[in-house]
Backbone as JSON Lines, residues from 0, in Angstrom:
{"i":0,"aa":"M","n":[44.18,-16.23,9.2],"ca":[43.09,-16.88,9.92],"c":[41.78,-16.59,9.2]}
{"i":1,"aa":"H","n":[40.94,-17.56,9.12],"ca":[39.67,-17.46,8.39],"c":[38.63,-16.7,9.23]}
{"i":2,"aa":"N","n":[37.87,-15.78,8.61],"ca":[36.88,-14.97,9.32],"c":[35.49,-15.6,9.15]}
{"i":3,"aa":"I","n":[35.02,-16.27,10.2],"ca":[33.72,-16.96,10.16],"c":[32.57,-15.96,10.02]}
{"i":4,"aa":"Q","n":[32.68,-14.83,10.69],"ca":[31.62,-13.82,10.61],"c":[31.43,-13.35,9.17]}
{"i":5,"aa":"S","n":[32.52,-13.15,8.47],"ca":[32.45,-12.73,7.06],"c":[31.79,-13.81,6.2]}
{"i":6,"aa":"D","n":[32.13,-15.08,6.47],"ca":[31.51,-16.18,5.72],"c":[30.01,-16.25,5.96]}
{"i":7,"aa":"V","n":[29.6,-16.08,7.21],"ca":[28.18,-16.11,7.55],"c":[27.45,-14.97,6.84]}
{"i":8,"aa":"Q","n":[28.04,-13.77,6.87],"ca":[27.42,-12.62,6.2],"c":[27.31,-12.86,4.7]}
{"i":9,"aa":"S","n":[28.34,-13.42,4.1],"ca":[28.3,-13.73,2.66],"c":[27.2,-14.73,2.34]}
{"i":10,"aa":"L","n":[27.08,-15.75,3.18],"ca":[26.03,-16.75,2.98],"c":[24.65,-16.13,3.11]}
{"i":11,"aa":"L","n":[24.46,-15.27,4.11],"ca":[23.17,-14.6,4.28],"c":[22.84,-13.73,3.07]}
{"i":12,"aa":"N","n":[23.83,-13.03,2.54],"ca":[23.61,-12.22,1.33],"c":[23.19,-13.08,0.15]}
{"i":13,"aa":"V","n":[23.86,-14.2,-0.04],"ca":[23.51,-15.1,-1.14],"c":[22.08,-15.62,-0.97]}
{"i":14,"aa":"L","n":[21.73,-16.04,0.25],"ca":[20.38,-16.54,0.51],"c":[19.33,-15.46,0.27]}
{"i":15,"aa":"Y","n":[19.62,-14.22,0.69],"ca":[18.69,-13.11,0.48],"c":[18.45,-12.9,-1.02]}
{"i":16,"aa":"W","n":[19.51,-12.84,-1.8],"ca":[19.35,-12.57,-3.23],"c":[18.72,-13.74,-3.97]}
{"i":17,"aa":"Q","n":[18.96,-14.98,-3.49],"ca":[18.27,-16.12,-4.08],"c":[16.77,-16.02,-3.83]}
{"i":18,"aa":"K","n":[16.4,-15.64,-2.61],"ca":[14.98,-15.48,-2.28],"c":[14.36,-14.36,-3.12]}
{"i":19,"aa":"A","n":[15.07,-13.25,-3.25],"ca":[14.58,-12.12,-4.04],"c":[14.42,-12.51,-5.51]}
{"i":20,"aa":"A","n":[15.4,-13.23,-6.05],"ca":[15.34,-13.65,-7.45],"c":[14.18,-14.62,-7.66]}
{"i":21,"aa":"S","n":[13.99,-15.53,-6.72],"ca":[12.88,-16.49,-6.82],"c":[11.54,-15.77,-6.78]}
{"i":22,"aa":"A","n":[11.41,-14.81,-5.86],"ca":[10.16,-14.05,-5.76],"c":[9.93,-13.24,-7.02]}
{"i":23,"aa":"T","n":[10.99,-12.64,-7.56],"ca":[10.88,-11.84,-8.78],"c":[10.4,-12.7,-9.93]}
{"i":24,"aa":"K","n":[11.02,-13.86,-10.11],"ca":[10.65,-14.76,-11.2],"c":[9.19,-15.2,-11.06]}
{"i":25,"aa":"K","n":[8.8,-15.61,-9.85],"ca":[7.42,-16.04,-9.63],"c":[6.44,-14.92,-9.92]}
{"i":26,"aa":"F","n":[6.79,-13.71,-9.48],"ca":[5.9,-12.56,-9.68],"c":[5.77,-12.2,-11.15]}
{"i":27,"aa":"L","n":[6.89,-12.11,-11.84],"ca":[6.87,-11.66,-13.23],"c":[6.34,-12.71,-14.19]}
{"i":28,"aa":"L","n":[6.54,-13.98,-13.88],"ca":[6.14,-15.04,-14.8],"c":[4.83,-15.71,-14.42]}
{"i":29,"aa":"S","n":[4.22,-15.26,-13.35],"ca":[2.98,-15.88,-12.89],"c":[1.91,-15.79,-13.97]}
{"i":30,"aa":"S","n":[1.35,-16.94,-14.35],"ca":[0.34,-16.95,-15.41],"c":[-1.01,-16.48,-14.91]}
{"i":31,"aa":"N","n":[-1.21,-16.44,-13.58],"ca":[-2.51,-16.03,-13.08],"c":[-2.51,-14.6,-12.57]}
{"i":32,"aa":"W","n":[-1.46,-13.84,-12.84],"ca":[-1.39,-12.44,-12.42],"c":[-2.34,-11.63,-13.29]}
{"i":33,"aa":"S","n":[-3.13,-10.77,-12.66],"ca":[-4.04,-9.91,-13.41],"c":[-4.1,-8.56,-12.75]}
{"i":34,"aa":"A","n":[-4.6,-7.57,-13.49],"ca":[-4.69,-6.22,-12.94],"c":[-5.58,-6.17,-11.71]}
{"i":35,"aa":"S","n":[-6.58,-7.02,-11.66],"ca":[-7.49,-6.99,-10.51],"c":[-6.82,-7.44,-9.23]}
{"i":36,"aa":"S","n":[-5.76,-8.23,-9.34],"ca":[-5.05,-8.68,-8.15],"c":[-3.72,-7.96,-7.99]}
{"i":37,"aa":"A","n":[-3.52,-6.9,-8.75],"ca":[-2.22,-6.22,-8.77],"c":[-1.8,-5.72,-7.4]}
{"i":38,"aa":"H","n":[-2.7,-5.1,-6.66],"ca":[-2.32,-4.54,-5.36],"c":[-1.86,-5.64,-4.41]}
{"i":39,"aa":"T","n":[-2.62,-6.72,-4.32],"ca":[-2.25,-7.82,-3.43],"c":[-0.94,-8.44,-3.87]}
{"i":40,"aa":"E","n":[-0.8,-8.7,-5.17],"ca":[0.43,-9.3,-5.68],"c":[1.63,-8.39,-5.43]}
{"i":41,"aa":"L","n":[1.48,-7.11,-5.73],"ca":[2.59,-6.18,-5.54],"c":[2.92,-6.03,-4.06]}
{"i":42,"aa":"F","n":[1.9,-5.99,-3.2],"ca":[2.1,-5.91,-1.75],"c":[2.9,-7.12,-1.27]}
{"i":43,"aa":"N","n":[2.51,-8.33,-1.7],"ca":[3.21,-9.55,-1.3],"c":[4.62,-9.6,-1.85]}
{"i":44,"aa":"F","n":[4.77,-9.2,-3.1],"ca":[6.09,-9.18,-3.74],"c":[7.02,-8.22,-3.02]}
{"i":45,"aa":"A","n":[6.53,-7.01,-2.73],"ca":[7.34,-6.03,-2.01],"c":[7.74,-6.58,-0.64]}
{"i":46,"aa":"G","n":[6.78,-7.2,0.05],"ca":[7.08,-7.77,1.36],"c":[8.15,-8.84,1.31]}
{"i":47,"aa":"S","n":[8.14,-9.66,0.25],"ca":[9.15,-10.71,0.14],"c":[10.55,-10.13,-0.06]}
{"i":48,"aa":"L","n":[10.62,-8.91,-0.57],"ca":[11.91,-8.24,-0.75],"c":[12.26,-7.34,0.42]}
{"i":49,"aa":"G","n":[11.33,-7.19,1.36],"ca":[11.59,-6.34,2.52],"c":[11.46,-4.86,2.22]}
{"i":50,"aa":"V","n":[10.63,-4.5,1.22],"ca":[10.41,-3.1,0.86],"c":[8.91,-2.82,0.81]}
{"i":51,"aa":"T","n":[8.52,-1.55,0.67],"ca":[7.12,-1.2,0.48],"c":[6.85,-1.01,-1.0]}
{"i":52,"aa":"I","n":[5.59,-0.9,-1.37],"ca":[5.21,-0.74,-2.78],"c":[5.86,0.5,-3.39]}
{"i":53,"aa":"Q","n":[5.95,1.59,-2.63],"ca":[6.49,2.82,-3.2],"c":[7.94,2.66,-3.66]}
{"i":54,"aa":"W","n":[8.66,1.67,-3.15],"ca":[10.04,1.44,-3.57],"c":[10.13,1.24,-5.08]}
{"i":55,"aa":"F","n":[9.12,0.58,-5.66],"ca":[9.12,0.31,-7.1],"c":[8.93,1.58,-7.93]}
{"i":56,"aa":"F","n":[8.37,2.63,-7.31],"ca":[8.06,3.85,-8.03],"c":[8.94,5.02,-7.61]}
{"i":57,"aa":"A","n":[9.96,4.76,-6.8],"ca":[10.75,5.82,-6.17],"c":[11.36,6.81,-7.15]}
{"i":58,"aa":"S","n":[11.72,6.37,-8.32],"ca":[12.39,7.28,-9.26],"c":[11.43,8.03,-10.17]}
{"i":59,"aa":"E","n":[10.13,7.84,-9.99],"ca":[9.16,8.45,-10.9],"c":[8.88,9.92,-10.61]}
{"i":60,"aa":"T","n":[9.21,10.4,-9.43],"ca":[8.94,11.8,-9.12],"c":[10.24,12.53,-8.84]}
{"i":61,"aa":"Q","n":[10.27,13.79,-9.24],"ca":[11.41,14.65,-8.97],"c":[11.01,15.65,-7.9]}
{"i":62,"aa":"T","n":[11.72,15.64,-6.8],"ca":[11.42,16.51,-5.68],"c":[12.49,17.57,-5.55]}
{"i":63,"aa":"A","n":[12.08,18.8,-5.28],"ca":[13.05,19.87,-5.06],"c":[13.9,19.5,-3.85]}
{"i":64,"aa":"P","n":[15.19,19.8,-3.89],"ca":[16.09,19.43,-2.78],"c":[15.59,19.89,-1.42]}
{"i":65,"aa":"E","n":[15.03,21.09,-1.35],"ca":[14.57,21.61,-0.06],"c":[13.32,20.88,0.46]}
{"i":66,"aa":"D","n":[12.6,20.18,-0.44],"ca":[11.39,19.44,-0.04],"c":[11.68,17.99,0.35]}
{"i":67,"aa":"Q","n":[12.79,17.43,-0.12],"ca":[13.06,16.01,0.04],"c":[12.97,15.56,1.49]}
{"i":68,"aa":"G","n":[12.14,14.53,1.7],"ca":[11.95,13.97,3.02],"c":[10.96,14.7,3.91]}
{"i":69,"aa":"Y","n":[10.43,15.85,3.43],"ca":[9.54,16.66,4.26],"c":[8.22,17.01,3.59]}
{"i":70,"aa":"V","n":[8.23,17.29,2.29],"ca":[7.06,17.84,1.61],"c":[6.76,17.04,0.34]}
{"i":71,"aa":"V","n":[5.47,16.8,0.08],"ca":[5.03,16.22,-1.19],"c":[4.1,17.24,-1.83]}
{"i":72,"aa":"R","n":[4.51,17.76,-2.97],"ca":[3.69,18.71,-3.71],"c":[2.59,17.95,-4.46]}
{"i":73,"aa":"K","n":[1.44,18.6,-4.65],"ca":[0.28,17.96,-5.27],"c":[0.62,17.28,-6.59]}
{"i":74,"aa":"K","n":[1.4,17.92,-7.42],"ca":[1.72,17.36,-8.74],"c":[2.82,16.31,-8.7]}
{"i":75,"aa":"Q","n":[3.38,16.06,-7.52],"ca":[4.47,15.1,-7.4],"c":[4.08,13.85,-6.62]}
{"i":76,"aa":"R","n":[2.8,13.67,-6.35],"ca":[2.36,12.5,-5.59],"c":[2.53,11.22,-6.4]}
{"i":77,"aa":"L","n":[3.0,10.17,-5.74],"ca":[2.99,8.86,-6.36],"c":[1.55,8.4,-6.4]}
{"i":78,"aa":"Q","n":[1.13,7.81,-7.51],"ca":[-0.27,7.43,-7.68],"c":[-0.36,6.02,-8.24]}
{"i":79,"aa":"V","n":[-1.28,5.25,-7.7],"ca":[-1.59,3.92,-8.22],"c":[-3.04,3.94,-8.67]}
{"i":80,"aa":"N","n":[-3.26,3.59,-9.95],"ca":[-4.6,3.5,-10.53],"c":[-4.97,2.03,-10.66]}
{"i":81,"aa":"Y","n":[-5.99,1.6,-9.95],"ca":[-6.4,0.2,-10.0],"c":[-7.39,-0.02,-11.12]}
{"i":82,"aa":"E","n":[-7.5,-1.27,-11.56],"ca":[-8.36,-1.65,-12.68],"c":[-9.8,-1.17,-12.49]}
{"i":83,"aa":"N","n":[-10.31,-1.25,-11.26],"ca":[-11.71,-0.9,-11.02],"c":[-11.92,0.61,-10.85]}
{"i":84,"aa":"G","n":[-10.87,1.4,-11.03],"ca":[-11.0,2.86,-10.97],"c":[-10.58,3.49,-9.66]}
{"i":85,"aa":"I","n":[-10.33,2.68,-8.64],"ca":[-9.85,3.23,-7.36],"c":[-8.46,3.84,-7.59]}
{"i":86,"aa":"I","n":[-8.24,5.01,-7.0],"ca":[-6.96,5.71,-7.13],"c":[-6.41,6.0,-5.74]}
{"i":87,"aa":"D","n":[-5.18,5.58,-5.48],"ca":[-4.47,5.91,-4.25],"c":[-3.34,6.87,-4.59]}
{"i":88,"aa":"Q","n":[-3.22,7.94,-3.8],"ca":[-2.1,8.87,-3.94],"c":[-1.36,8.92,-2.61]}
{"i":89,"aa":"L","n":[-0.04,8.79,-2.67],"ca":[0.78,8.83,-1.47],"c":[1.04,10.28,-1.09]}
{"i":90,"aa":"L","n":[0.69,10.65,0.15],"ca":[0.84,12.02,0.62],"c":[2.08,12.21,1.49]}
{"i":91,"aa":"T","n":[2.72,11.12,1.89],"ca":[3.94,11.24,2.7],"c":[5.16,11.14,1.81]}
{"i":92,"aa":"P","n":[6.21,11.89,2.17],"ca":[7.41,11.89,1.34],"c":[8.23,10.62,1.5]}
{"i":93,"aa":"Q","n":[9.08,10.39,0.52],"ca":[10.04,9.3,0.6],"c":[11.31,9.83,1.22]}
{"i":94,"aa":"P","n":[12.12,9.09,1.91],"ca":[11.85,7.7,2.23],"c":[10.78,7.59,3.3]}
{"i":95,"aa":"T","n":[10.15,6.45,3.36],"ca":[9.07,6.27,4.33],"c":[9.61,6.34,5.74]}
{"i":96,"aa":"R","n":[8.77,6.76,6.6],"ca":[9.09,6.79,8.02],"c":[8.3,5.66,8.68]}
{"i":97,"aa":"Q","n":[7.61,5.95,9.75],"ca":[6.87,4.93,10.47],"c":[5.41,4.85,10.05]}
{"i":98,"aa":"L","n":[4.95,5.79,9.22],"ca":[3.56,5.76,8.77],"c":[3.46,6.29,7.36]}
{"i":99,"aa":"E","n":[2.32,6.03,6.75],"ca":[2.05,6.61,5.44],"c":[0.66,7.24,5.47]}
{"i":100,"aa":"F","n":[0.5,8.23,4.62],"ca":[-0.71,9.02,4.54],"c":[-1.18,8.94,3.09]}
{"i":101,"aa":"L","n":[-2.42,8.48,2.86],"ca":[-2.94,8.28,1.51],"c":[-4.21,9.08,1.27]}
{"i":102,"aa":"H","n":[-4.38,9.53,0.04],"ca":[-5.62,10.14,-0.45],"c":[-6.2,9.11,-1.42]}
{"i":103,"aa":"S","n":[-7.38,8.58,-1.11],"ca":[-7.98,7.52,-1.92],"c":[-9.31,7.97,-2.5]}
{"i":104,"aa":"R","n":[-9.5,7.69,-3.79],"ca":[-10.74,8.03,-4.49],"c":[-11.36,6.73,-5.0]}
{"i":105,"aa":"F","n":[-12.65,6.55,-4.66],"ca":[-13.4,5.35,-5.03],"c":[-14.57,5.74,-5.91]}
{"i":106,"aa":"P","n":[-14.56,5.38,-7.19],"ca":[-15.72,5.66,-8.04],"c":[-16.96,4.91,-7.53]}
{"i":107,"aa":"P","n":[-18.14,5.34,-7.93],"ca":[-19.37,4.67,-7.5],"c":[-19.33,3.17,-7.8]}
{"i":108,"aa":"G","n":[-19.75,2.39,-6.82],"ca":[-19.85,0.95,-7.02],"c":[-18.54,0.17,-6.97]}
{"i":109,"aa":"T","n":[-17.44,0.8,-6.59],"ca":[-16.16,0.07,-6.54],"c":[-15.89,-0.45,-5.14]}
{"i":110,"aa":"Y","n":[-15.3,-1.64,-5.09],"ca":[-14.98,-2.3,-3.83],"c":[-13.62,-2.97,-3.93]}
{"i":111,"aa":"S","n":[-12.96,-3.13,-2.79],"ca":[-11.76,-3.96,-2.78],"c":[-12.21,-5.38,-3.12]}
{"i":112,"aa":"K","n":[-11.37,-6.11,-3.8],"ca":[-11.76,-7.43,-4.32],"c":[-12.04,-8.45,-3.23]}
{"i":113,"aa":"E","n":[-11.25,-8.4,-2.17],"ca":[-11.4,-9.4,-1.11],"c":[-10.86,-8.83,0.19]}
{"i":114,"aa":"S","n":[-11.23,-9.45,1.29],"ca":[-10.68,-9.04,2.59],"c":[-9.2,-9.39,2.62]}
{"i":115,"aa":"Y","n":[-8.42,-8.56,3.28],"ca":[-7.01,-8.85,3.46],"c":[-6.57,-8.32,4.81]}
{"i":116,"aa":"S","n":[-5.43,-8.78,5.27],"ca":[-4.89,-8.32,6.55],"c":[-3.38,-8.23,6.45]}
{"i":117,"aa":"H","n":[-2.8,-7.47,7.34],"ca":[-1.34,-7.28,7.38],"c":[-0.99,-6.69,8.74]}
{"i":118,"aa":"E","n":[0.28,-6.58,9.02],"ca":[0.73,-5.99,10.27],"c":[0.33,-4.52,10.34]}
{"i":119,"aa":"G","n":[0.05,-4.02,11.53],"ca":[-0.1,-2.59,11.72],"c":[-1.47,-2.11,12.12]}
{"i":120,"aa":"E","n":[-1.65,-0.81,11.94],"ca":[-2.88,-0.09,12.29],"c":[-3.28,0.78,11.1]}
{"i":121,"aa":"E","n":[-4.58,1.06,11.0],"ca":[-5.09,1.97,9.98],"c":[-6.11,2.9,10.61]}
{"i":122,"aa":"A","n":[-6.15,4.1,10.1],"ca":[-7.17,5.07,10.5],"c":[-7.53,5.86,9.25]}
{"i":123,"aa":"G","n":[-8.76,6.36,9.21],"ca":[-9.18,7.11,8.05],"c":[-10.25,8.13,8.36]}
{"i":124,"aa":"Y","n":[-10.45,9.01,7.39],"ca":[-11.44,10.08,7.49],"c":[-12.11,10.21,6.13]}
{"i":125,"aa":"V","n":[-13.43,10.14,6.1],"ca":[-14.18,10.24,4.85],"c":[-14.39,11.72,4.52]}
{"i":126,"aa":"L","n":[-13.77,12.17,3.43],"ca":[-13.9,13.57,2.99],"c":[-15.22,13.81,2.28]}
{"i":127,"aa":"S","n":[-15.65,12.83,1.47],"ca":[-16.9,13.0,0.73],"c":[-17.43,11.64,0.28]}
{"i":128,"aa":"G","n":[-18.74,11.6,0.02],"ca":[-19.36,10.39,-0.49],"c":[-19.73,9.38,0.58]}
{"i":129,"aa":"S","n":[-20.17,8.22,0.11],"ca":[-20.55,7.1,0.98],"c":[-19.44,6.07,0.97]}
{"i":130,"aa":"F","n":[-19.26,5.43,2.1],"ca":[-18.15,4.48,2.23],"c":[-18.59,3.33,3.12]}
{"i":131,"aa":"E","n":[-18.33,2.1,2.66],"ca":[-18.62,0.92,3.45],"c":[-17.31,0.28,3.88]}
{"i":132,"aa":"L","n":[-17.28,-0.19,5.12],"ca":[-16.06,-0.79,5.68],"c":[-16.44,-2.05,6.45]}
{"i":133,"aa":"W","n":[-15.74,-3.14,6.15],"ca":[-15.88,-4.38,6.9],"c":[-14.56,-4.64,7.61]}
{"i":134,"aa":"V","n":[-14.63,-4.85,8.91],"ca":[-13.45,-5.21,9.7],"c":[-13.82,-6.46,10.48]}
{"i":135,"aa":"G","n":[-13.17,-7.57,10.13],"ca":[-13.58,-8.85,10.71],"c":[-15.02,-9.12,10.33]}
{"i":136,"aa":"E","n":[-15.86,-9.38,11.3],"ca":[-17.28,-9.65,11.06],"c":[-18.14,-8.39,11.17]}
{"i":137,"aa":"R","n":[-17.52,-7.26,11.46],"ca":[-18.28,-6.02,11.68],"c":[-18.4,-5.23,10.38]}
{"i":138,"aa":"Y","n":[-19.54,-4.57,10.22],"ca":[-19.84,-3.76,9.03],"c":[-20.15,-2.34,9.47]}
{"i":139,"aa":"F","n":[-19.6,-1.36,8.73],"ca":[-19.84,0.04,9.05],"c":[-20.21,0.79,7.78]}
{"i":140,"aa":"Q","n":[-21.25,1.6,7.85],"ca":[-21.62,2.48,6.74],"c":[-21.22,3.89,7.17]}
{"i":141,"aa":"L","n":[-20.33,4.49,6.39],"ca":[-19.75,5.79,6.74],"c":[-20.1,6.83,5.69]}
{"i":142,"aa":"S","n":[-20.09,8.09,6.1],"ca":[-20.32,9.19,5.16],"c":[-19.42,10.36,5.54]}
{"i":143,"aa":"E","n":[-19.53,11.43,4.77],"ca":[-18.68,12.6,4.94],"c":[-18.55,13.01,6.41]}
{"i":144,"aa":"G","n":[-17.31,13.18,6.85],"ca":[-17.04,13.6,8.22],"c":[-16.83,12.47,9.21]}
{"i":145,"aa":"D","n":[-17.16,11.22,8.81],"ca":[-16.95,10.08,9.7],"c":[-15.49,9.64,9.64]}
{"i":146,"aa":"S","n":[-15.03,9.06,10.73],"ca":[-13.66,8.54,10.77],"c":[-13.67,7.12,11.32]}
{"i":147,"aa":"F","n":[-12.56,6.41,11.15],"ca":[-12.46,5.03,11.59],"c":[-11.02,4.7,11.96]}
{"i":148,"aa":"S","n":[-10.87,3.61,12.71],"ca":[-9.56,3.13,13.11],"c":[-9.67,1.66,13.45]}
{"i":149,"aa":"F","n":[-8.68,0.85,13.06],"ca":[-8.71,-0.57,13.36],"c":[-7.32,-1.18,13.23]}
{"i":150,"aa":"S","n":[-7.17,-2.37,13.8],"ca":[-5.94,-3.14,13.65],"c":[-5.95,-3.75,12.25]}
{"i":151,"aa":"S","n":[-4.87,-3.55,11.51],"ca":[-4.78,-4.1,10.15],"c":[-4.64,-5.62,10.16]}
{"i":152,"aa":"Q","n":[-4.41,-6.19,11.33],"ca":[-4.31,-7.65,11.43],"c":[-5.68,-8.31,11.29]}
{"i":153,"aa":"E","n":[-6.75,-7.53,11.47],"ca":[-8.09,-8.06,11.24],"c":[-8.38,-7.99,9.75]}
{"i":154,"aa":"P","n":[-8.96,-9.04,9.17],"ca":[-9.32,-8.97,7.75],"c":[-10.26,-7.79,7.5]}
{"i":155,"aa":"H","n":[-9.98,-7.04,6.44],"ca":[-10.8,-5.86,6.15],"c":[-10.96,-5.67,4.65]}
{"i":156,"aa":"K","n":[-12.08,-5.04,4.3],"ca":[-12.34,-4.65,2.92],"c":[-13.23,-3.43,2.96]}
{"i":157,"aa":"Y","n":[-13.42,-2.78,1.81],"ca":[-14.12,-1.5,1.78],"c":[-14.66,-1.25,0.38]}
{"i":158,"aa":"G","n":[-15.55,-0.25,0.28],"ca":[-16.09,0.09,-1.01],"c":[-17.02,1.29,-0.96]}
{"i":159,"aa":"N","n":[-17.47,1.68,-2.14],"ca":[-18.33,2.85,-2.3],"c":[-19.7,2.4,-2.84]}
{"i":160,"aa":"P","n":[-20.74,2.4,-2.0],"ca":[-22.07,2.01,-2.45],"c":[-22.84,3.15,-3.12]}
{"i":161,"aa":"G","n":[-22.28,4.35,-3.08],"ca":[-23.0,5.54,-3.53],"c":[-22.99,5.75,-5.03]}
{"i":162,"aa":"E","n":[-23.56,6.89,-5.43],"ca":[-23.66,7.24,-6.85],"c":[-22.69,8.35,-7.23]}
{"i":163,"aa":"E","n":[-21.82,8.74,-6.29],"ca":[-20.77,9.72,-6.57],"c":[-19.47,9.2,-5.97]}
{"i":164,"aa":"D","n":[-18.35,9.78,-6.39],"ca":[-17.06,9.35,-5.86],"c":[-17.03,9.46,-4.34]}
{"i":165,"aa":"A","n":[-16.39,8.52,-3.7],"ca":[-16.1,8.61,-2.27],"c":[-14.61,8.93,-2.15]}
{"i":166,"aa":"V","n":[-14.26,9.85,-1.28],"ca":[-12.87,10.24,-1.09],"c":[-12.54,10.1,0.39]}
{"i":167,"aa":"A","n":[-11.43,9.46,0.68],"ca":[-11.03,9.25,2.07],"c":[-9.53,9.49,2.23]}
{"i":168,"aa":"L","n":[-9.16,9.93,3.41],"ca":[-7.76,10.02,3.8],"c":[-7.46,8.83,4.69]}
{"i":169,"aa":"W","n":[-6.31,8.18,4.47],"ca":[-5.92,7.01,5.25],"c":[-4.55,7.26,5.88]}
{"i":170,"aa":"V","n":[-4.38,6.77,7.09],"ca":[-3.07,6.73,7.73],"c":[-2.81,5.27,8.07]}
{"i":171,"aa":"I","n":[-1.67,4.76,7.64],"ca":[-1.34,3.35,7.84],"c":[0.06,3.25,8.43]}
{"i":172,"aa":"T","n":[0.19,2.41,9.45],"ca":[1.5,2.16,10.02],"c":[1.63,0.66,10.3]}
{"i":173,"aa":"P","n":[2.73,0.03,9.98],"ca":[3.84,0.59,9.22],"c":[3.43,0.77,7.76]}
{"i":174,"aa":"P","n":[4.21,1.53,7.01],"ca":[3.88,1.79,5.61],"c":[3.75,0.51,4.79]}
{"i":175,"aa":"T","n":[2.76,0.48,3.9],"ca":[2.57,-0.65,3.0],"c":[2.55,-0.23,1.54]}
{"i":176,"aa":"F","n":[2.33,1.04,1.26],"ca":[2.19,1.55,-0.11],"c":[3.5,1.44,-0.86]}
């Protein structure tokens, strides 16, 4: 007797991999891809595959067996260096859980390229420097010791208007890094 459930599962697998292959080809062969749009492109590409950005970097760090899933040592952080000098370091261990914790450094005069939105919530704490944040139509000027929280579904962007590095801690759920 023929198993319809098995056939449906096989078809779903084929459709999933076709979508993944199509997204991969579009991402890798895109003629308008540039370093300045890398975060947005990588975020969208990861989403089309049903993974987070850190999935692409998962094998780059070696974690002691006793630390796996619980601890991230300073020298083992996954790091993304953006063209404009912004640096994000992942502070939560892999595999991701329900949230991620980031250490972000913004050189003077650097800003996110454009407003963006996604599912979830974000919260942050400014460790040092000056920090500007736009959430929807609202604008906030923040400095050392200030904190913030907002729905990630609202378009948001940020930057450093100061003359020294701005450093912030971010908590994002669900994970996007």
